[in-house]
């Protein structure tokens, strides 16, 4: 991003409330000091019930099961090869035996009062026993400086999601703020294709339930902009505006965080060449035309738009040879992903189908 004269993630992070106050003192440090973090991001395990197209065996146990059943994708990089887990010695460690989880529980009381952000990711945290234990722990230990943030796919069984919200409701009295981040990259059948196992209607129900439970909080839709986002993105943005409106009615703030998918390379929009530029430009125009205004509080902020603008500015052109490899990998992946998920990409993504039909791979 910086090479493309754009604002990088480290710029945004360094400006955040949990980093900015420490800039001066950090400059005085040698790098040898022991410091308690002000921001901690935590992933207990990789248990997850979804099999998102671009996710990996490192992050989703459902994809581990997939890889055990079907093997790796036969792409040039042997995508989601189960051997990788063995190499990193991650294959068979249960959460109960995981030394890092044990160390975390020992460490938490030591750092807790200095923490300004505790963010839990996964896998899917709502399925993790240690996450549940963490909710109980925070319920007992007030920290009024803490932003407690949770990333979820919002697609766990209803009972589990409701229990989570019940606990979150109690926790928010103990901390400065709670924040829930839902992952969603586009809308409709395209969204359900991209994230195998997702029930979009159920996810929306859960997002709306969250509006009613958390108070004066931020709810974020995390969008990883990928090849499946492109064809239905306008509908996605229109629906995000509607969700923003409903969040406001309940005293909350919903925002959209867009990041760009780089890996796996064949699901990045880069393979679309000029088409992707035009599509991103259209979306930026939509965000401008629906910008946040005093009379349009459910509009999009400059910060939301900048994320997409910097993606546009940093896009690189693939060389002819590279493009051939990527297109071939895309074709291999889609054929196999369709077989595994029992779906068909062609009617949902005519642009991709057309691209593959016309290419000489
Ligand atoms: S919900 Fe998250 S962890 Fe689970 S498969 Fe999707 S991207 Fe991976």
Coordinates of C-alpha atoms and ligand atoms in Angstrom, one line a residue:
X1 CA 0.0 0.0 0.0
X2 CA 2.8 2.4 0.9
X3 CA 4.6 1.6 -2.4
X4 CA 1.4 2.6 -4.1
X5 CA 1.4 5.9 -2.0
X6 CA -1.6 4.7 -0.1
X7 CA -2.3 4.5 3.6
X8 CA -1.2 1.2 4.9
X9 CA -2.7 -0.9 7.8
X10 CA 0.1 0.1 10.0
X11 CA -0.9 3.8 9.6
X12 CA -4.5 3.0 10.6
X13 CA -3.4 0.8 13.5
X14 CA -0.8 3.3 14.7
X15 CA -3.4 6.0 14.9
X16 CA -5.7 3.9 17.0
X17 CA -6.5 4.8 20.6
X18 CA -4.6 1.7 21.9
X19 CA -1.4 2.6 20.1
X20 CA -1.1 6.4 19.7
X21 CA -0.5 7.2 23.4
X22 CA 2.5 4.9 23.4
X23 CA 4.3 6.2 20.4
X24 CA 6.7 8.4 22.3
X25 CA 7.6 5.8 24.9
X26 CA 8.1 3.1 22.2
X27 CA 10.6 5.3 20.4
X28 CA 12.7 5.4 23.6
X29 CA 12.8 1.6 23.8
X30 CA 15.6 -0.7 22.7
X31 CA 13.3 -3.6 21.8
X32 CA 14.6 -5.8 24.7
X33 CA 12.0 -4.6 27.2
X34 CA 9.1 -6.8 28.5
X35 CA 5.9 -4.9 27.9
X36 CA 2.3 -5.8 28.5
X37 CA 0.3 -5.4 25.3
X38 CA -2.5 -2.8 25.0
X39 CA -4.0 -4.9 22.2
X40 CA -4.3 -8.6 22.1
X41 CA -5.7 -10.7 19.3
X42 CA -6.5 -14.2 20.3
X43 CA -7.4 -17.4 18.4
X44 CA -7.9 -20.4 20.7
X45 CA -8.4 -23.0 18.0
X46 CA -9.5 -23.7 14.5
X47 CA -12.8 -25.4 15.1
X48 CA -15.3 -23.9 12.6
X49 CA -18.6 -25.1 11.1
X50 CA -18.1 -23.3 7.7
X51 CA -15.9 -24.1 4.7
X52 CA -15.3 -20.7 3.2
X53 CA -13.8 -20.8 -0.3
X54 CA -10.7 -18.8 0.5
X55 CA -10.1 -20.1 4.1
X56 CA -7.5 -22.6 5.0
X57 CA -7.0 -25.8 7.0
X58 CA -5.1 -23.6 9.5
X59 CA -8.3 -21.7 10.3
X60 CA -11.2 -24.1 9.8
X61 CA -11.6 -27.7 11.2
X62 CA -14.4 -28.2 8.7
X63 CA -11.8 -27.7 5.9
X64 CA -9.4 -30.1 7.7
X65 CA -12.2 -32.7 7.4
X66 CA -12.7 -31.8 3.8
X67 CA -9.1 -32.1 3.0
X68 CA -9.0 -35.5 4.8
X69 CA -11.9 -36.7 2.7
X70 CA -11.0 -35.2 -0.7
X71 CA -7.4 -34.3 -0.5
X72 CA -5.7 -31.0 -1.5
X73 CA -6.9 -29.0 -4.5
X74 CA -4.8 -29.8 -7.5
X75 CA -3.8 -26.2 -8.1
X76 CA -0.2 -25.1 -8.7
X77 CA 0.2 -24.4 -4.9
X78 CA -1.6 -27.6 -3.8
X79 CA -4.2 -25.5 -2.0
X80 CA -5.3 -26.7 1.4
X81 CA -2.9 -29.5 1.6
X82 CA -3.3 -31.2 4.9
X83 CA 0.4 -32.0 5.1
X84 CA 1.0 -28.3 6.0
X85 CA -0.6 -28.9 9.4
X86 CA 1.6 -31.8 10.2
X87 CA 4.7 -29.8 9.2
X88 CA 3.7 -27.1 11.7
X89 CA 2.9 -29.7 14.3
X90 CA -0.6 -28.4 14.6
X91 CA -2.4 -31.6 13.6
X92 CA -3.4 -33.3 16.8
X93 CA -3.1 -30.9 19.7
X94 CA -6.4 -30.7 21.5
X95 CA -7.3 -27.4 23.2
X96 CA -6.9 -29.2 26.6
X97 CA -3.3 -30.1 25.8
X98 CA -2.4 -27.0 24.0
X99 CA 0.5 -25.4 25.9
X100 CA -0.2 -22.0 24.4
X101 CA -3.8 -22.0 25.8
X102 CA -2.5 -23.0 29.2
X103 CA 0.1 -20.2 29.0
X104 CA -2.6 -17.7 28.0
X105 CA -4.7 -18.5 31.1
X106 CA -1.7 -18.1 33.3
X107 CA -0.7 -14.8 31.6
X108 CA -4.1 -13.1 31.4
X109 CA -4.4 -11.9 35.0
X110 CA -0.9 -10.4 34.7
X111 CA -1.8 -8.2 31.6
X112 CA -5.5 -7.7 32.0
X113 CA -5.5 -4.2 33.6
X114 CA -3.2 -2.9 30.8
X115 CA -5.3 -4.3 28.0
X116 CA -7.3 -1.8 26.0
X117 CA -8.5 -4.2 23.3
X118 CA -9.1 -7.9 23.5
X119 CA -10.2 -9.3 20.2
X120 CA -11.1 -12.9 19.8
X121 CA -11.0 -14.6 16.3
X122 CA -10.9 -18.2 15.2
X123 CA -11.9 -20.6 13.7
X124 CA -15.3 -19.7 15.0
X125 CA -14.9 -18.5 18.6
X126 CA -18.5 -19.2 19.6
X127 CA -17.8 -22.9 19.2
X128 CA -14.7 -22.8 21.5
X129 CA -14.8 -23.9 25.1
X130 CA -12.1 -21.5 26.1
X131 CA -14.0 -18.6 24.6
X132 CA -17.0 -19.4 26.7
X133 CA -14.6 -19.6 29.7
X134 CA -13.3 -16.2 28.7
X135 CA -16.8 -14.7 28.7
X136 CA -17.3 -16.0 32.2
X137 CA -13.9 -14.7 33.3
X138 CA -14.6 -11.2 32.1
X139 CA -18.0 -11.3 33.7
X140 CA -16.2 -11.6 37.0
X141 CA -13.5 -9.1 36.3
X142 CA -14.4 -5.5 35.4
X143 CA -12.0 -3.5 33.2
X144 CA -13.5 -0.2 32.2
X145 CA -10.6 0.5 29.8
X146 CA -11.3 -2.6 27.7
X147 CA -12.8 -2.9 24.3
X148 CA -13.9 -6.5 24.0
X149 CA -14.2 -7.5 20.4
X150 CA -15.4 -10.7 18.9
X151 CA -15.2 -11.9 15.2
X152 CA -17.9 -14.4 14.3
X153 CA -19.4 -16.0 11.3
X154 CA -22.8 -15.5 13.0
X155 CA -23.8 -19.0 11.7
X156 CA -23.6 -21.2 14.8
X157 CA -26.8 -22.9 16.1
X158 CA -29.4 -20.5 17.4
X159 CA -29.1 -21.6 21.0
X160 CA -25.3 -21.1 21.0
X161 CA -25.7 -17.6 19.5
X162 CA -28.4 -16.6 22.0
X163 CA -26.3 -17.8 24.9
X164 CA -23.4 -15.7 23.6
X165 CA -25.6 -12.6 23.4
X166 CA -26.9 -13.2 27.0
X167 CA -23.3 -13.3 28.2
X168 CA -22.3 -10.3 26.1
X169 CA -25.1 -8.3 27.6
X170 CA -23.8 -8.9 31.1
X171 CA -20.2 -8.2 30.1
X172 CA -20.9 -4.9 28.5
X173 CA -21.5 -3.5 32.0
X174 CA -18.0 -4.5 33.0
X175 CA -16.0 -3.1 30.1
X176 CA -15.7 0.2 28.2
X177 CA -17.4 -1.2 25.1
X178 CA -18.2 -4.5 23.3
X179 CA -17.9 -4.9 19.5
X180 CA -19.1 -7.7 17.3
X181 CA -17.6 -8.3 13.9
X182 CA -19.5 -10.4 11.4
X183 CA -17.8 -11.8 8.3
X184 CA -19.7 -11.3 5.0
X185 CA -18.3 -10.6 1.6
X186 CA -21.2 -10.2 -0.7
X187 CA -25.0 -10.8 -0.8
X188 CA -27.5 -13.4 -1.7
X189 CA -26.7 -16.8 -3.2
X190 CA -23.3 -15.5 -4.2
X191 CA -22.5 -15.0 -0.5
X192 CA -23.7 -18.5 0.4
X193 CA -21.6 -19.9 -2.4
X194 CA -18.4 -18.1 -1.3
X195 CA -18.8 -19.2 2.3
X196 CA -20.0 -22.9 2.1
X197 CA -22.4 -23.7 4.9
X198 CA -23.6 -20.1 5.4
X199 CA -27.3 -19.5 5.8
X200 CA -27.5 -15.8 5.0
X201 CA -31.1 -15.4 6.4
X202 CA -30.0 -16.8 9.7
X203 CA -26.9 -14.6 9.8
X204 CA -29.1 -11.5 9.2
X205 CA -31.4 -12.6 12.0
X206 CA -28.4 -12.9 14.3
X207 CA -27.0 -9.5 13.3
X208 CA -30.4 -7.9 14.1
X209 CA -30.6 -9.7 17.4
X210 CA -27.2 -8.3 18.2
X211 CA -28.5 -4.8 17.6
X212 CA -31.1 -5.3 20.3
X213 CA -28.7 -6.7 22.9
X214 CA -25.6 -4.6 22.7
X215 CA -25.9 -0.9 23.5
X216 CA -24.1 2.1 22.1
X217 CA -21.7 -0.2 20.3
X218 CA -20.1 -0.8 17.0
X219 CA -21.1 -3.8 14.9
X220 CA -18.8 -4.3 12.0
X221 CA -19.3 -6.2 8.8
X222 CA -15.9 -7.6 7.7
X223 CA -15.8 -8.0 4.0
X224 CA -12.8 -9.8 2.4
X225 CA -13.2 -8.5 -1.1
X226 CA -12.6 -11.5 -3.4
X227 CA -13.6 -12.8 -6.8
X228 CA -17.1 -13.8 -5.6
X229 CA -17.8 -10.4 -4.1
X230 CA -17.7 -8.6 -7.5
X231 CA -20.9 -9.6 -9.2
X232 CA -23.4 -8.8 -6.4
X233 CA -21.6 -6.0 -4.6
X234 CA -24.1 -3.3 -5.3
X235 CA -26.8 -5.4 -3.7
X236 CA -24.5 -6.0 -0.8
X237 CA -23.8 -2.3 -0.3
X238 CA -27.6 -1.5 -0.5
X239 CA -28.3 -4.1 2.2
X240 CA -25.5 -2.8 4.4
X241 CA -27.2 0.7 4.3
X242 CA -30.4 -1.0 5.4
X243 CA -28.6 -2.7 8.2
X244 CA -27.0 0.6 9.2
X245 CA -30.4 2.1 9.5
X246 CA -31.6 -0.7 11.8
X247 CA -28.5 -0.5 13.9
X248 CA -29.1 3.2 14.5
X249 CA -32.7 2.7 15.5
X250 CA -31.3 0.5 18.3
X251 CA -28.6 3.0 19.4
X252 CA -25.7 1.2 17.7
X253 CA -23.4 1.9 14.9
X254 CA -22.8 -0.5 12.0
X255 CA -19.7 0.0 9.8
X256 CA -18.2 -1.8 6.9
X257 CA -14.6 -2.9 6.9
X258 CA -13.2 -4.0 3.5
X259 CA -10.0 -5.8 3.0
X260 CA -8.5 -7.3 -0.1
X261 CA -8.0 -11.0 -0.7
X262 CA -4.4 -11.8 -1.9
X263 CA -4.4 -15.5 -1.2
X264 CA -5.3 -17.9 -2.6
X265 CA -4.2 -16.0 -5.7
X266 CA -6.9 -17.6 -7.9
X267 CA -9.7 -16.1 -5.8
X268 CA -8.2 -12.7 -5.7
X269 CA -10.0 -10.2 -8.1
X270 CA -6.7 -9.5 -9.8
X271 CA -7.3 -12.1 -12.4
X272 CA -10.3 -10.1 -13.6
X273 CA -8.0 -7.3 -14.9
X274 CA -9.8 -4.3 -16.2
X275 CA -13.2 -5.6 -15.2
X276 CA -12.3 -5.5 -11.6
X277 CA -11.1 -1.9 -11.9
X278 CA -14.4 -0.9 -13.4
X279 CA -16.4 -2.7 -10.8
X280 CA -14.4 -1.2 -7.9
X281 CA -14.8 2.3 -9.4
X282 CA -18.6 1.7 -9.6
X283 CA -18.6 0.7 -5.9
X284 CA -16.6 3.7 -4.9
X285 CA -19.1 5.9 -6.8
X286 CA -21.9 4.2 -4.9
X287 CA -20.2 4.9 -1.6
X288 CA -19.7 8.6 -2.6
X289 CA -23.3 9.0 -3.7
X290 CA -24.5 7.5 -0.5
X291 CA -22.0 9.2 1.8
X292 CA -22.6 9.8 5.4
X293 CA -24.5 13.1 5.8
X294 CA -26.4 14.7 8.7
X295 CA -29.6 13.7 6.8
X296 CA -28.3 10.3 5.9
X297 CA -26.8 8.8 9.0
X298 CA -26.9 5.3 7.5
X299 CA -24.5 6.5 4.7
X300 CA -20.9 5.5 4.2
X301 CA -18.1 7.3 6.0
X302 CA -14.8 8.4 4.3
X303 CA -13.0 5.8 6.3
X304 CA -15.2 3.1 4.8
X305 CA -14.6 4.4 1.3
X306 CA -10.8 4.9 1.7
X307 CA -10.4 1.1 2.2
X308 CA -11.8 0.5 -1.3
X309 CA -10.0 3.4 -2.8
X310 CA -6.6 2.2 -1.6
X311 CA -7.4 -1.3 -3.0
X312 CA -8.0 0.3 -6.4
X313 CA -4.8 2.3 -6.2
X314 CA -2.7 -0.7 -5.3
X315 CA -3.9 -3.2 -7.9
X316 CA -1.2 -4.7 -10.0
X317 CA -1.4 -6.0 -13.5
X318 CA -0.7 -9.7 -13.8
X319 CA 1.8 -10.7 -16.5
X320 CA 0.5 -12.9 -19.4
X321 CA 2.2 -16.0 -18.0
X322 CA 1.1 -15.4 -14.5
X323 CA -2.5 -14.8 -15.6
X324 CA -2.5 -18.2 -17.4
X325 CA -1.4 -20.0 -14.3
X326 CA -4.0 -18.2 -12.2
X327 CA -6.8 -18.8 -14.6
X328 CA -6.0 -22.5 -14.8
X329 CA -5.9 -22.7 -11.0
X330 CA -9.2 -20.9 -10.8
X331 CA -10.8 -23.4 -13.2
X332 CA -9.4 -26.4 -11.2
X333 CA -10.5 -24.9 -7.9
X334 CA -14.1 -24.1 -9.1
X335 CA -14.7 -27.5 -10.6
X336 CA -13.6 -29.2 -7.4
X337 CA -15.2 -26.7 -5.0
X338 CA -18.5 -27.3 -6.8
X339 CA -18.1 -31.0 -6.5
X340 CA -17.4 -30.7 -2.7
X341 CA -20.2 -28.2 -2.0
X342 CA -22.8 -29.6 -4.4
X343 CA -23.2 -26.2 -6.1
X344 CA -22.5 -24.7 -9.5
X345 CA -20.6 -21.4 -10.0
X346 CA -21.8 -20.9 -13.6
X347 CA -25.4 -19.5 -13.0
X348 CA -24.2 -17.4 -10.0
X349 CA -21.1 -15.9 -11.5
X350 CA -21.7 -15.4 -15.3
X351 CA -18.8 -13.0 -15.5
X352 CA -16.3 -15.6 -14.2
X353 CA -17.9 -18.3 -16.4
X354 CA -17.5 -16.0 -19.4
X355 CA -13.9 -15.2 -18.5
X356 CA -13.0 -18.9 -18.2
X357 CA -14.9 -19.8 -21.4
X358 CA -13.0 -17.2 -23.4
X359 CA -9.6 -17.9 -22.0
X360 CA -7.2 -20.3 -23.7
X361 CA -6.0 -22.4 -20.8
Ligands
LIG1 S1 -16.0 -18.7 9.1 FE1 -13.9 -17.9 9.2 S2 -12.7 -19.6 10.1 FE2 -14.6 -20.5 9.4 S3 -14.2 -21.2 7.3 FE3 -15.0 -19.2 7.2 S4 -13.3 -17.8 7.1 FE4 -12.6 -19.8 7.9

